Amino acid sequence: MSVAEDYRLKGTTDEASLTIDGAEHRLPLLKGTLGPDVVDITSLYQDSGTFTYDPGFTSTASCESKITYIDGDKGILLYRGYPIDQLAEHCTFLETTYLLLYGELPNADQYETFKQRMTRHTMVHEQMNRFFTGFRRDAHPMAIMVGVVGALSAFYHDSIDIRDPKQRDMASVRMISKMPTIAAMAYKYSVGQPFVYPSNDLDYSANFLRMCFAVPCAEYQVDPVLARAMRRIFILHADHEQNASTSTVRLAGSSGANPFACISAGIACLWGPAHGGANEAALTMLEEIGSVERIPEFIRRAKDKNDPFRLMGFGHRVYKNYDPRAKIMQKTCHEVLEAVGHKDDPILKVALELERIALSDEYFVRKKLYPNIDFYSGITLKALGFPTEMFTVLFAIARTVGWIAQWMEMIEDPMQRIGRPRQLYTGAAERQYLPMEDR
Ligand code: SDX
């Protein structure tokens, strides 16, 4: 049972008080397992005729969830209660997927069954190949992902009735298992190489690397160090509470839209440079800085209110401490650069020096701006062999698991209703039409 349901049934003695125009409104205070309490304002407008106002949702809980917990001040990230560093170290990506979707780590039988289900759905309908030929070869792969993923709803009519739990589960398995295949096809299309079919003999991460980098004229052996890095990167990016793209998926899903369309909406939102597009932007920024000597110039620009430039890969709405994922990304970055023989990559030197300077700079310290997950992921993904445009696509592959888990939780929540925010209207008051000749 949800806390909100529990409160509806039993009430609560914990309350907040809000006085508007002299009238006191007592609002329930709901307590979660961890993190801030919430003031339940569901009845505020009905009781007071007043809305609350929070355009960036900096102080607003949009839902109740049991999936992911973030403590931004302490730099803590838990998936279903398990610390992210333990999962990144010990879990496979499908084990983490099972945990996020169903709430518990799988035992050996559950894991085997789940893995077989996922493996059986990695192929896409052969006709989907034709979607790609409609795009220019230099189309951004995120544009292709938005289009092709949305089009899945045209192929899988037997799993789009969201009221049917079996269809929801089938659509979830299909979505998660097909994302790497579609992403690899987008990459192959961009480099003019033939698509590589998934292999049932490889795990999720190794299969993706092979679909991206194998060619028909040579055997492709997946480097275990790179496969481990890919697995960790997928796990780190899998979910992150109610971030912008997850909130997009929840809002789209609240109207009853099919899961493929909801995930396509999440991909579109993730593409933004302030969100998932930051990994691409962070590497572009590091390459623009180019050398350690130019770092002070860019630090100055980042602090200049009149300059829109920001240090990409720095800062976070929730983390006011080091993003725990960034630490693991930095470690993975070193391992991959070592494995591919680029341990002296000049861009890594710029990144490490930029981080050192920024973390000691009064502006960044005062504003609690630390490296986030995107700061080191770009260097790592480039060393893995991906072009910059593919970075956010990889983020989308992993985040599809979180989007699906959050979407399932929302659909199954008995308190769920269509999301329909209101506004503070400051436009023109009512006025009468004026014929053009009189204007
Ligand atoms: C992701 O939400 C999630 O969980 C997202 C994510 C996930 O897993 O889903 O973690 C993934 O999106 C990580 C964030 C990737 N984005 C970037 O790295 C882009 C650069 N970062 C910024 O655009 C910014 O920090 C945000 C968007 C991440 C957070 O923006 P907020 O919370 O709205 O903070 P803000 O923009 O109001 O900034 C607060 C202050 C501002 O100064 P003042 O107006 O108060 O004077 O800090 C400054 C900003 O100017 N600031 C920066 C900065 N980020 C914030 N100054 C320089 N460089 C930066 N990167």
Short mmCIF file of C-alpha atoms and ligand atoms in Angstrom, two decimals:
data_model
loop_
_atom_site.label_atom_id
_atom_site.label_comp_id
_atom_site.label_asym_id
_atom_site.label_seq_id
_atom_site.Cartn_x
_atom_site.Cartn_y
_atom_site.Cartn_z
CA MET A 1 0.00 0.00 0.00
CA SER A 2 1.24 3.52 -0.77
CA VAL A 3 1.72 6.13 1.97
CA ALA A 4 -0.87 8.32 0.25
CA GLU A 5 -3.40 5.44 0.23
CA ASP A 6 -2.60 4.69 3.87
CA TYR A 7 -3.22 8.32 4.78
CA ARG A 8 -6.51 8.36 2.85
CA LEU A 9 -7.65 5.34 4.84
CA LYS A 10 -6.31 6.15 8.29
CA GLY A 11 -5.63 9.89 8.23
CA THR A 12 -2.57 11.35 9.91
CA THR A 13 -1.76 13.44 12.96
CA ASP A 14 1.21 15.01 11.21
CA GLU A 15 0.02 18.23 9.61
CA ALA A 16 1.33 21.49 8.16
CA SER A 17 -0.59 24.73 8.53
CA LEU A 18 -0.98 27.35 5.79
CA THR A 19 -2.83 30.61 6.37
CA ILE A 20 -4.31 32.33 3.29
CA ASP A 21 -6.34 35.54 3.65
CA GLY A 22 -6.66 34.87 7.37
CA ALA A 23 -8.04 31.36 6.87
CA GLU A 24 -5.94 28.51 8.25
CA HIS A 25 -5.60 25.38 6.11
CA ARG A 26 -4.28 22.26 7.80
CA LEU A 27 -2.49 20.06 5.28
CA PRO A 28 -1.41 16.45 5.88
CA LEU A 29 2.35 15.85 6.27
CA LEU A 30 3.27 12.50 4.69
CA LYS A 31 6.45 10.70 5.71
CA GLY A 32 8.47 8.40 3.46
CA THR A 33 11.13 5.81 4.32
CA LEU A 34 14.01 8.20 3.59
CA GLY A 35 14.28 11.84 2.56
CA PRO A 36 12.09 14.91 3.06
CA ASP A 37 8.48 14.71 4.23
CA VAL A 38 5.87 16.05 1.81
CA VAL A 39 2.95 18.41 2.40
CA ASP A 40 -0.08 16.88 0.67
CA ILE A 41 -1.72 19.83 -1.14
CA THR A 42 -4.19 17.70 -3.13
CA SER A 43 -7.15 19.50 -1.54
CA LEU A 44 -5.58 22.99 -1.30
CA TYR A 45 -7.17 24.49 -4.43
CA GLN A 46 -10.58 23.01 -3.60
CA ASP A 47 -10.38 24.35 -0.01
CA SER A 48 -8.68 27.70 -0.65
CA GLY A 49 -9.05 28.58 -4.36
CA THR A 50 -5.26 28.96 -4.43
CA PHE A 51 -2.61 27.07 -6.45
CA THR A 52 0.99 26.50 -5.39
CA TYR A 53 3.72 27.76 -7.74
CA ASP A 54 6.97 25.86 -8.46
CA PRO A 55 7.90 26.13 -12.19
CA GLY A 56 11.13 24.07 -12.01
CA PHE A 57 9.67 21.65 -9.46
CA THR A 58 12.54 22.51 -7.10
CA SER A 59 10.31 21.89 -4.05
CA THR A 60 7.66 19.59 -5.51
CA ALA A 61 7.23 15.83 -5.26
CA SER A 62 5.28 14.79 -8.37
CA CYS A 63 4.57 11.26 -7.15
CA GLU A 64 5.27 8.61 -4.55
CA SER A 65 7.87 6.04 -5.62
CA LYS A 66 9.72 3.02 -4.21
CA ILE A 67 12.30 2.73 -6.97
CA THR A 68 15.24 5.14 -6.56
CA TYR A 69 16.38 7.34 -3.70
CA ILE A 70 18.86 10.21 -4.01
CA ASP A 71 20.37 12.18 -1.12
CA GLY A 72 21.84 15.17 -2.95
CA ASP A 73 23.64 16.56 0.10
CA LYS A 74 25.34 13.29 0.99
CA GLY A 75 25.86 12.14 -2.61
CA ILE A 76 23.87 8.93 -2.11
CA LEU A 77 22.05 6.99 -4.87
CA LEU A 78 20.08 3.81 -4.07
CA TYR A 79 18.23 1.55 -6.52
CA ARG A 80 15.51 -0.20 -4.47
CA GLY A 81 17.70 0.46 -1.40
CA TYR A 82 20.97 -0.90 -2.82
CA PRO A 83 23.89 1.60 -3.11
CA ILE A 84 24.83 2.30 -6.73
CA ASP A 85 28.53 1.47 -6.21
CA GLN A 86 27.68 -2.06 -5.00
CA LEU A 87 25.40 -2.70 -7.97
CA ALA A 88 27.94 -1.28 -10.46
CA GLU A 89 30.61 -3.52 -8.95
CA HIS A 90 28.72 -6.80 -8.58
CA CYS A 91 25.62 -6.84 -10.81
CA THR A 92 25.00 -7.55 -14.46
CA PHE A 93 22.83 -5.02 -16.24
CA LEU A 94 19.91 -7.46 -16.51
CA GLU A 95 20.19 -8.25 -12.78
CA THR A 96 19.92 -4.50 -12.11
CA THR A 97 17.05 -4.31 -14.60
CA TYR A 98 15.17 -7.06 -12.74
CA LEU A 99 15.75 -5.20 -9.44
CA LEU A 100 14.45 -1.89 -10.81
CA LEU A 101 11.41 -3.48 -12.48
CA TYR A 102 10.32 -5.91 -9.77
CA GLY A 103 11.83 -4.50 -6.57
CA GLU A 104 14.09 -7.39 -5.52
CA LEU A 105 17.39 -8.86 -6.72
CA PRO A 106 16.57 -12.10 -8.61
CA ASN A 107 17.61 -15.54 -7.37
CA ALA A 108 19.34 -17.87 -9.86
CA ASP A 109 16.10 -19.31 -11.30
CA GLN A 110 14.38 -15.94 -11.58
CA TYR A 111 17.48 -14.48 -13.24
CA GLU A 112 17.78 -17.34 -15.75
CA THR A 113 14.11 -17.06 -16.75
CA PHE A 114 14.33 -13.27 -17.05
CA LYS A 115 17.53 -13.45 -19.11
CA GLN A 116 15.96 -15.94 -21.53
CA ARG A 117 12.88 -13.74 -21.97
CA MET A 118 15.02 -10.69 -22.67
CA THR A 119 17.28 -12.60 -25.06
CA ARG A 120 14.30 -13.81 -27.10
CA HIS A 121 13.16 -10.28 -27.86
CA THR A 122 16.38 -8.58 -28.97
CA MET A 123 15.53 -8.72 -32.69
CA VAL A 124 13.30 -6.08 -34.33
CA HIS A 125 10.71 -6.72 -37.06
CA GLU A 126 12.63 -6.98 -40.34
CA GLN A 127 10.50 -4.24 -41.88
CA MET A 128 11.86 -1.75 -39.34
CA ASN A 129 15.08 -1.70 -41.34
CA ARG A 130 13.26 0.39 -43.91
CA PHE A 131 12.75 3.26 -41.45
CA PHE A 132 16.47 3.87 -41.43
CA THR A 133 16.82 4.34 -45.18
CA GLY A 134 14.43 7.30 -44.92
CA PHE A 135 16.95 9.22 -42.79
CA ARG A 136 20.00 11.08 -44.12
CA ARG A 137 23.21 9.26 -43.18
CA ASP A 138 24.23 12.27 -41.10
CA ALA A 139 20.95 12.38 -39.15
CA HIS A 140 21.59 12.72 -35.42
CA PRO A 141 21.07 9.22 -33.95
CA MET A 142 18.83 10.66 -31.22
CA ALA A 143 16.47 11.90 -33.95
CA ILE A 144 16.45 8.36 -35.36
CA MET A 145 15.80 6.86 -31.91
CA VAL A 146 12.83 9.15 -31.27
CA GLY A 147 11.30 8.12 -34.60
CA VAL A 148 12.05 4.42 -34.68
CA VAL A 149 11.17 3.75 -31.01
CA GLY A 150 7.88 5.58 -31.41
CA ALA A 151 7.19 3.46 -34.50
CA LEU A 152 7.44 0.23 -32.45
CA SER A 153 3.80 0.86 -31.45
CA ALA A 154 2.93 0.28 -35.13
CA PHE A 155 4.40 -3.22 -34.97
CA TYR A 156 3.40 -4.59 -31.58
CA HIS A 157 -0.39 -4.16 -31.34
CA ASP A 158 -0.53 -7.13 -28.95
CA SER A 159 1.28 -5.20 -26.22
CA ILE A 160 -0.09 -1.68 -26.20
CA ASP A 161 -3.21 -2.07 -24.06
CA ILE A 162 -1.78 -0.63 -20.86
CA ARG A 163 -4.75 -1.79 -18.77
CA ASP A 164 -3.65 -5.42 -19.28
CA PRO A 165 -0.75 -6.33 -16.91
CA LYS A 166 0.43 -9.07 -19.29
CA GLN A 167 0.61 -6.62 -22.20
CA ARG A 168 2.40 -4.06 -20.03
CA ASP A 169 4.99 -6.64 -19.05
CA MET A 170 5.40 -7.82 -22.67
CA ALA A 171 5.84 -4.25 -23.92
CA SER A 172 8.42 -3.63 -21.16
CA VAL A 173 10.47 -6.69 -22.09
CA ARG A 174 10.32 -5.79 -25.78
CA MET A 175 11.30 -2.17 -25.17
CA ILE A 176 14.28 -2.97 -22.94
CA SER A 177 15.58 -5.81 -25.09
CA LYS A 178 15.21 -3.97 -28.41
CA MET A 179 16.75 -0.63 -27.45
CA PRO A 180 20.37 -1.80 -27.92
CA THR A 181 19.48 -3.34 -31.29
CA ILE A 182 17.82 -0.14 -32.56
CA ALA A 183 20.67 2.00 -31.16
CA ALA A 184 23.29 -0.16 -32.85
CA MET A 185 21.32 0.04 -36.12
CA ALA A 186 21.29 3.84 -35.84
CA TYR A 187 25.06 3.80 -35.40
CA LYS A 188 25.68 1.33 -38.26
CA TYR A 189 23.43 3.38 -40.54
CA SER A 190 25.42 6.54 -39.75
CA VAL A 191 28.74 4.89 -40.71
CA GLY A 192 27.36 3.11 -43.77
CA GLN A 193 27.99 -0.40 -42.47
CA PRO A 194 25.51 -3.32 -42.56
CA PHE A 195 23.34 -3.95 -39.51
CA VAL A 196 24.61 -6.70 -37.20
CA TYR A 197 21.97 -8.99 -35.72
CA PRO A 198 21.98 -9.60 -31.95
CA SER A 199 23.65 -12.79 -30.73
CA ASN A 200 21.91 -14.96 -28.13
CA ASP A 201 25.31 -16.07 -26.83
CA LEU A 202 26.33 -12.67 -25.47
CA ASP A 203 25.12 -10.70 -22.45
CA TYR A 204 23.38 -7.35 -22.81
CA SER A 205 26.48 -5.14 -22.82
CA ALA A 206 28.72 -7.39 -24.92
CA ASN A 207 25.89 -7.93 -27.41
CA PHE A 208 25.54 -4.18 -27.85
CA LEU A 209 29.27 -3.67 -28.41
CA ARG A 210 29.30 -6.45 -30.98
CA MET A 211 26.24 -5.07 -32.83
CA CYS A 212 28.03 -1.71 -33.02
CA PHE A 213 31.56 -2.72 -33.90
CA ALA A 214 31.47 -6.14 -35.65
CA VAL A 215 31.71 -6.21 -39.46
CA PRO A 216 30.84 -9.16 -41.76
CA CYS A 217 34.39 -9.57 -42.99
CA ALA A 218 36.08 -10.26 -39.67
CA GLU A 219 35.46 -12.07 -36.38
CA TYR A 220 34.76 -9.65 -33.51
CA GLN A 221 35.87 -10.59 -30.02
CA VAL A 222 34.41 -8.42 -27.24
CA ASP A 223 37.18 -7.07 -24.99
CA PRO A 224 36.13 -8.04 -21.43
CA VAL A 225 37.46 -4.76 -19.99
CA LEU A 226 35.33 -2.78 -22.44
CA ALA A 227 32.30 -5.02 -21.82
CA ARG A 228 32.69 -4.47 -18.07
CA ALA A 229 32.90 -0.72 -18.65
CA MET A 230 29.77 -0.84 -20.84
CA ARG A 231 27.93 -2.84 -18.15
CA ARG A 232 28.85 -0.31 -15.47
CA ILE A 233 27.89 2.65 -17.67
CA PHE A 234 24.47 1.09 -18.34
CA ILE A 235 23.93 0.41 -14.62
CA LEU A 236 24.96 3.97 -13.61
CA HIS A 237 22.53 5.50 -16.11
CA ALA A 238 19.58 3.15 -15.51
CA ASP A 239 17.42 5.30 -13.23
CA HIS A 240 17.56 8.55 -11.30
CA GLU A 241 14.29 9.35 -9.51
CA GLN A 242 12.01 11.97 -11.10
CA ASN A 243 14.46 13.62 -13.54
CA ALA A 244 13.15 15.54 -16.54
CA SER A 245 12.92 12.60 -18.97
CA THR A 246 11.39 10.25 -16.39
CA SER A 247 8.82 12.90 -15.51
CA THR A 248 8.10 13.20 -19.25
CA VAL A 249 7.49 9.46 -19.51
CA ARG A 250 5.23 9.52 -16.44
CA LEU A 251 3.23 12.48 -17.77
CA ALA A 252 2.85 10.91 -21.23
CA GLY A 253 1.86 7.61 -19.62
CA SER A 254 -0.72 9.29 -17.37
CA SER A 255 -2.86 9.96 -20.46
CA GLY A 256 -2.90 6.23 -21.26
CA ALA A 257 -0.48 6.58 -24.20
CA ASN A 258 1.18 3.30 -25.21
CA PRO A 259 4.60 2.53 -23.66
CA PHE A 260 6.53 2.83 -26.93
CA ALA A 261 5.20 6.37 -27.45
CA CYS A 262 6.01 7.24 -23.82
CA ILE A 263 9.60 6.02 -24.16
CA SER A 264 9.96 7.97 -27.41
CA ALA A 265 8.87 11.09 -25.49
CA GLY A 266 11.47 10.32 -22.80
CA ILE A 267 14.19 10.00 -25.46
CA ALA A 268 13.22 13.39 -26.89
CA CYS A 269 13.49 15.03 -23.46
CA LEU A 270 16.77 13.29 -22.60
CA TRP A 271 18.33 14.75 -25.76
CA GLY A 272 18.45 18.25 -24.25
CA PRO A 273 21.99 19.50 -23.39
CA ALA A 274 20.88 20.40 -19.85
CA HIS A 275 19.95 16.74 -19.32
CA GLY A 276 21.19 13.65 -21.13
CA GLY A 277 22.74 15.67 -23.94
CA ALA A 278 25.33 16.97 -21.46
CA ASN A 279 27.69 14.03 -22.03
CA GLU A 280 27.99 14.99 -25.70
CA ALA A 281 28.26 18.68 -24.75
CA ALA A 282 30.86 17.95 -22.03
CA LEU A 283 33.25 16.23 -24.42
CA THR A 284 32.73 18.96 -27.03
CA MET A 285 33.55 21.52 -24.32
CA LEU A 286 36.69 19.64 -23.21
CA GLU A 287 37.86 19.44 -26.83
CA GLU A 288 37.13 23.18 -27.27
CA ILE A 289 39.24 23.94 -24.17
CA GLY A 290 41.89 21.72 -25.75
CA SER A 291 44.69 22.35 -23.28
CA VAL A 292 45.24 22.86 -19.57
CA GLU A 293 46.49 26.39 -20.26
CA ARG A 294 43.06 27.50 -21.54
CA ILE A 295 41.09 26.28 -18.50
CA PRO A 296 41.14 29.63 -16.60
CA GLU A 297 39.49 31.35 -19.61
CA PHE A 298 36.59 28.90 -19.52
CA ILE A 299 36.26 29.03 -15.73
CA ARG A 300 35.95 32.81 -16.08
CA ARG A 301 33.25 32.43 -18.75
CA ALA A 302 31.32 29.90 -16.60
CA LYS A 303 31.19 32.47 -13.77
CA ASP A 304 30.25 35.41 -16.02
CA LYS A 305 26.52 36.13 -15.65
CA ASN A 306 26.50 37.73 -19.09
CA ASP A 307 27.99 34.66 -20.74
CA PRO A 308 25.56 31.76 -21.35
CA PHE A 309 28.51 29.33 -21.24
CA ARG A 310 28.28 26.71 -18.51
CA LEU A 311 30.73 23.96 -17.58
CA MET A 312 28.97 20.99 -19.11
CA GLY A 313 29.10 17.95 -16.87
CA PHE A 314 29.07 20.17 -13.78
CA GLY A 315 26.21 20.99 -11.44
CA HIS A 316 23.00 19.15 -10.69
CA ARG A 317 19.50 19.98 -9.52
CA VAL A 318 19.70 17.42 -6.72
CA TYR A 319 23.37 16.65 -6.05
CA LYS A 320 24.94 19.44 -4.01
CA ASN A 321 27.83 17.07 -3.39
CA TYR A 322 29.84 14.83 -5.66
CA ASP A 323 27.54 12.75 -7.93
CA PRO A 324 28.33 9.17 -6.74
CA ARG A 325 28.07 8.01 -10.34
CA ALA A 326 30.80 10.45 -11.42
CA LYS A 327 33.29 8.77 -9.08
CA ILE A 328 32.60 5.36 -10.65
CA MET A 329 32.67 6.89 -14.14
CA GLN A 330 36.10 8.41 -13.41
CA LYS A 331 37.44 5.01 -12.30
CA THR A 332 35.94 3.34 -15.39
CA CYS A 333 37.39 6.08 -17.58
CA HIS A 334 40.93 5.30 -16.38
CA GLU A 335 40.38 1.54 -16.93
CA VAL A 336 39.12 2.00 -20.49
CA LEU A 337 41.85 4.48 -21.48
CA GLU A 338 44.42 2.01 -20.14
CA ALA A 339 42.82 -0.88 -22.04
CA VAL A 340 42.73 0.99 -25.36
CA GLY A 341 46.21 2.45 -24.94
CA HIS A 342 45.14 6.08 -24.50
CA LYS A 343 46.03 6.47 -20.81
CA ASP A 344 47.79 9.71 -21.70
CA ASP A 345 44.79 11.11 -23.56
CA PRO A 346 45.27 14.92 -23.43
CA ILE A 347 41.50 15.40 -23.03
CA LEU A 348 41.62 13.38 -19.79
CA LYS A 349 44.39 15.65 -18.54
CA VAL A 350 42.19 18.69 -19.31
CA ALA A 351 39.24 17.03 -17.51
CA LEU A 352 41.23 16.15 -14.39
CA GLU A 353 42.79 19.64 -14.20
CA LEU A 354 39.43 21.34 -14.86
CA GLU A 355 37.87 19.29 -12.05
CA ARG A 356 40.74 20.13 -9.69
CA ILE A 357 40.52 23.87 -10.40
CA ALA A 358 36.69 24.00 -10.30
CA LEU A 359 36.49 22.11 -6.99
CA SER A 360 38.79 24.66 -5.36
CA ASP A 361 37.17 27.72 -6.96
CA GLU A 362 35.04 29.79 -4.55
CA TYR A 363 32.21 30.22 -7.11
CA PHE A 364 31.79 26.48 -7.65
CA VAL A 365 32.21 25.71 -3.96
CA ARG A 366 29.59 28.33 -2.97
CA LYS A 367 27.12 27.08 -5.60
CA LYS A 368 27.93 23.44 -4.76
CA LEU A 369 28.77 22.63 -8.37
CA TYR A 370 30.44 19.24 -8.64
CA PRO A 371 31.12 16.97 -11.62
CA ASN A 372 28.03 14.94 -12.51
CA ILE A 373 27.76 11.65 -14.35
CA ASP A 374 28.23 13.35 -17.71
CA PHE A 375 31.65 14.80 -16.97
CA TYR A 376 33.69 11.63 -17.42
CA SER A 377 31.26 9.59 -19.47
CA GLY A 378 32.07 11.43 -22.69
CA ILE A 379 35.81 10.67 -22.52
CA THR A 380 35.05 7.04 -21.66
CA LEU A 381 32.54 6.55 -24.48
CA LYS A 382 34.90 8.14 -27.01
CA ALA A 383 37.65 5.73 -25.86
CA LEU A 384 35.18 2.84 -26.29
CA GLY A 385 34.96 3.85 -29.95
CA PHE A 386 31.63 5.72 -30.06
CA PRO A 387 31.24 9.01 -31.94
CA THR A 388 30.07 11.95 -29.79
CA GLU A 389 26.56 11.89 -31.32
CA MET A 390 26.02 8.38 -29.93
CA PHE A 391 26.70 9.32 -26.29
CA THR A 392 23.12 10.30 -25.41
CA VAL A 393 21.83 7.27 -27.30
CA LEU A 394 23.76 5.06 -24.87
CA PHE A 395 22.27 7.04 -21.99
CA ALA A 396 18.80 6.36 -23.49
CA ILE A 397 19.44 2.61 -23.75
CA ALA A 398 20.18 2.41 -20.04
CA ARG A 399 17.53 4.91 -18.93
CA THR A 400 14.83 2.96 -20.76
CA VAL A 401 14.95 0.54 -17.82
CA GLY A 402 14.25 3.34 -15.34
CA TRP A 403 11.61 4.91 -17.56
CA ILE A 404 9.80 1.55 -17.85
CA ALA A 405 10.08 0.84 -14.11
CA GLN A 406 8.70 4.28 -13.25
CA TRP A 407 5.98 4.00 -15.92
CA MET A 408 4.89 0.57 -14.56
CA GLU A 409 4.83 1.95 -11.00
CA MET A 410 2.68 4.88 -12.11
CA ILE A 411 0.20 2.72 -14.06
CA GLU A 412 -0.15 0.35 -11.08
CA ASP A 413 -0.64 3.19 -8.57
CA PRO A 414 -4.36 3.29 -7.60
CA MET A 415 -3.92 7.01 -6.85
CA GLN A 416 -2.76 7.65 -10.41
CA ARG A 417 -4.66 10.28 -12.47
CA ILE A 418 -3.85 12.14 -15.66
CA GLY A 419 -1.15 14.73 -14.96
CA ARG A 420 -2.61 18.17 -15.53
CA PRO A 421 -0.70 21.07 -13.88
CA ARG A 422 -2.32 24.53 -13.58
CA GLN A 423 -0.67 27.98 -13.93
CA LEU A 424 -0.31 31.52 -12.66
CA TYR A 425 -2.03 33.47 -15.47
CA THR A 426 -0.58 36.93 -16.12
CA GLY A 427 -1.89 37.46 -19.65
CA ALA A 428 -4.57 39.88 -20.89
CA ALA A 429 -7.90 40.04 -19.03
CA GLU A 430 -11.00 39.40 -21.17
CA ARG A 431 -11.37 41.87 -24.05
CA GLN A 432 -13.56 42.11 -27.19
CA TYR A 433 -12.60 41.33 -30.79
CA LEU A 434 -11.65 44.40 -32.85
CA PRO A 435 -12.13 44.25 -36.65
CA MET A 436 -8.87 44.67 -38.54
CA GLU A 437 -9.88 48.03 -40.05
CA ASP A 438 -10.27 49.41 -36.52
CA ARG A 439 -6.88 48.26 -35.16
C1 SDX B 1 21.72 14.92 -15.95
O1 SDX B 1 17.87 15.37 -12.91
C2 SDX B 1 18.68 14.37 -13.04
O2 SDX B 1 18.73 13.47 -12.23
C3 SDX B 1 19.50 14.41 -14.32
C4 SDX B 1 20.54 13.31 -14.46
C5 SDX B 1 19.87 11.95 -14.59
O3 SDX B 1 20.56 10.94 -14.30
O4 SDX B 1 18.73 11.90 -15.06
O5 SDX B 1 21.42 13.30 -13.35
C6 SDX B 1 21.36 13.50 -15.73
O6 SDX B 1 20.99 15.58 -16.62
C7 SDX B 1 22.91 15.51 -15.25
C8 SDX B 1 23.06 17.05 -15.49
C9 SDX B 1 23.72 17.24 -16.86
N1 SDX B 1 23.70 18.68 -17.25
C10 SDX B 1 24.83 19.39 -17.32
O7 SDX B 1 25.94 18.97 -16.94
C11 SDX B 1 24.63 20.77 -17.91
C12 SDX B 1 25.38 21.81 -17.05
N2 SDX B 1 24.66 21.90 -15.77
C13 SDX B 1 23.69 22.96 -15.63
O8 SDX B 1 22.99 23.28 -16.80
C14 SDX B 1 22.85 22.83 -14.36
O9 SDX B 1 23.73 22.58 -13.35
C15 SDX B 1 21.73 21.82 -14.31
C16 SDX B 1 20.77 21.97 -15.42
C17 SDX B 1 22.26 20.42 -14.29
C18 SDX B 1 20.99 22.06 -12.98
O10 SDX B 1 20.34 23.26 -13.11
P1 SDX B 1 19.52 23.90 -11.87
O11 SDX B 1 19.37 22.97 -10.75
O12 SDX B 1 18.30 24.53 -12.43
O13 SDX B 1 20.51 24.94 -11.34
P2 SDX B 1 20.63 26.38 -11.90
O14 SDX B 1 20.69 26.30 -13.38
O15 SDX B 1 19.57 27.23 -11.29
O16 SDX B 1 22.05 26.82 -11.37
C19 SDX B 1 22.19 27.28 -10.04
C20 SDX B 1 23.31 28.29 -10.14
C21 SDX B 1 23.09 29.31 -11.24
O17 SDX B 1 23.72 30.52 -10.82
P3 SDX B 1 22.73 31.69 -10.20
O18 SDX B 1 21.68 31.98 -11.27
O19 SDX B 1 22.14 31.11 -8.95
O20 SDX B 1 23.68 32.83 -9.97
O21 SDX B 1 24.53 27.61 -10.47
C22 SDX B 1 24.99 28.06 -11.74
C23 SDX B 1 23.85 28.78 -12.42
O22 SDX B 1 24.35 29.82 -13.25
N3 SDX B 1 25.36 26.88 -12.49
C24 SDX B 1 26.46 26.76 -13.24
C25 SDX B 1 26.43 25.45 -13.74
N4 SDX B 1 25.32 24.83 -13.30
C26 SDX B 1 24.66 25.72 -12.52
N5 SDX B 1 27.45 27.63 -13.53
C27 SDX B 1 28.42 27.17 -14.35
N6 SDX B 1 28.47 25.93 -14.88
C28 SDX B 1 27.48 25.04 -14.60
N7 SDX B 1 27.52 23.83 -15.09
#
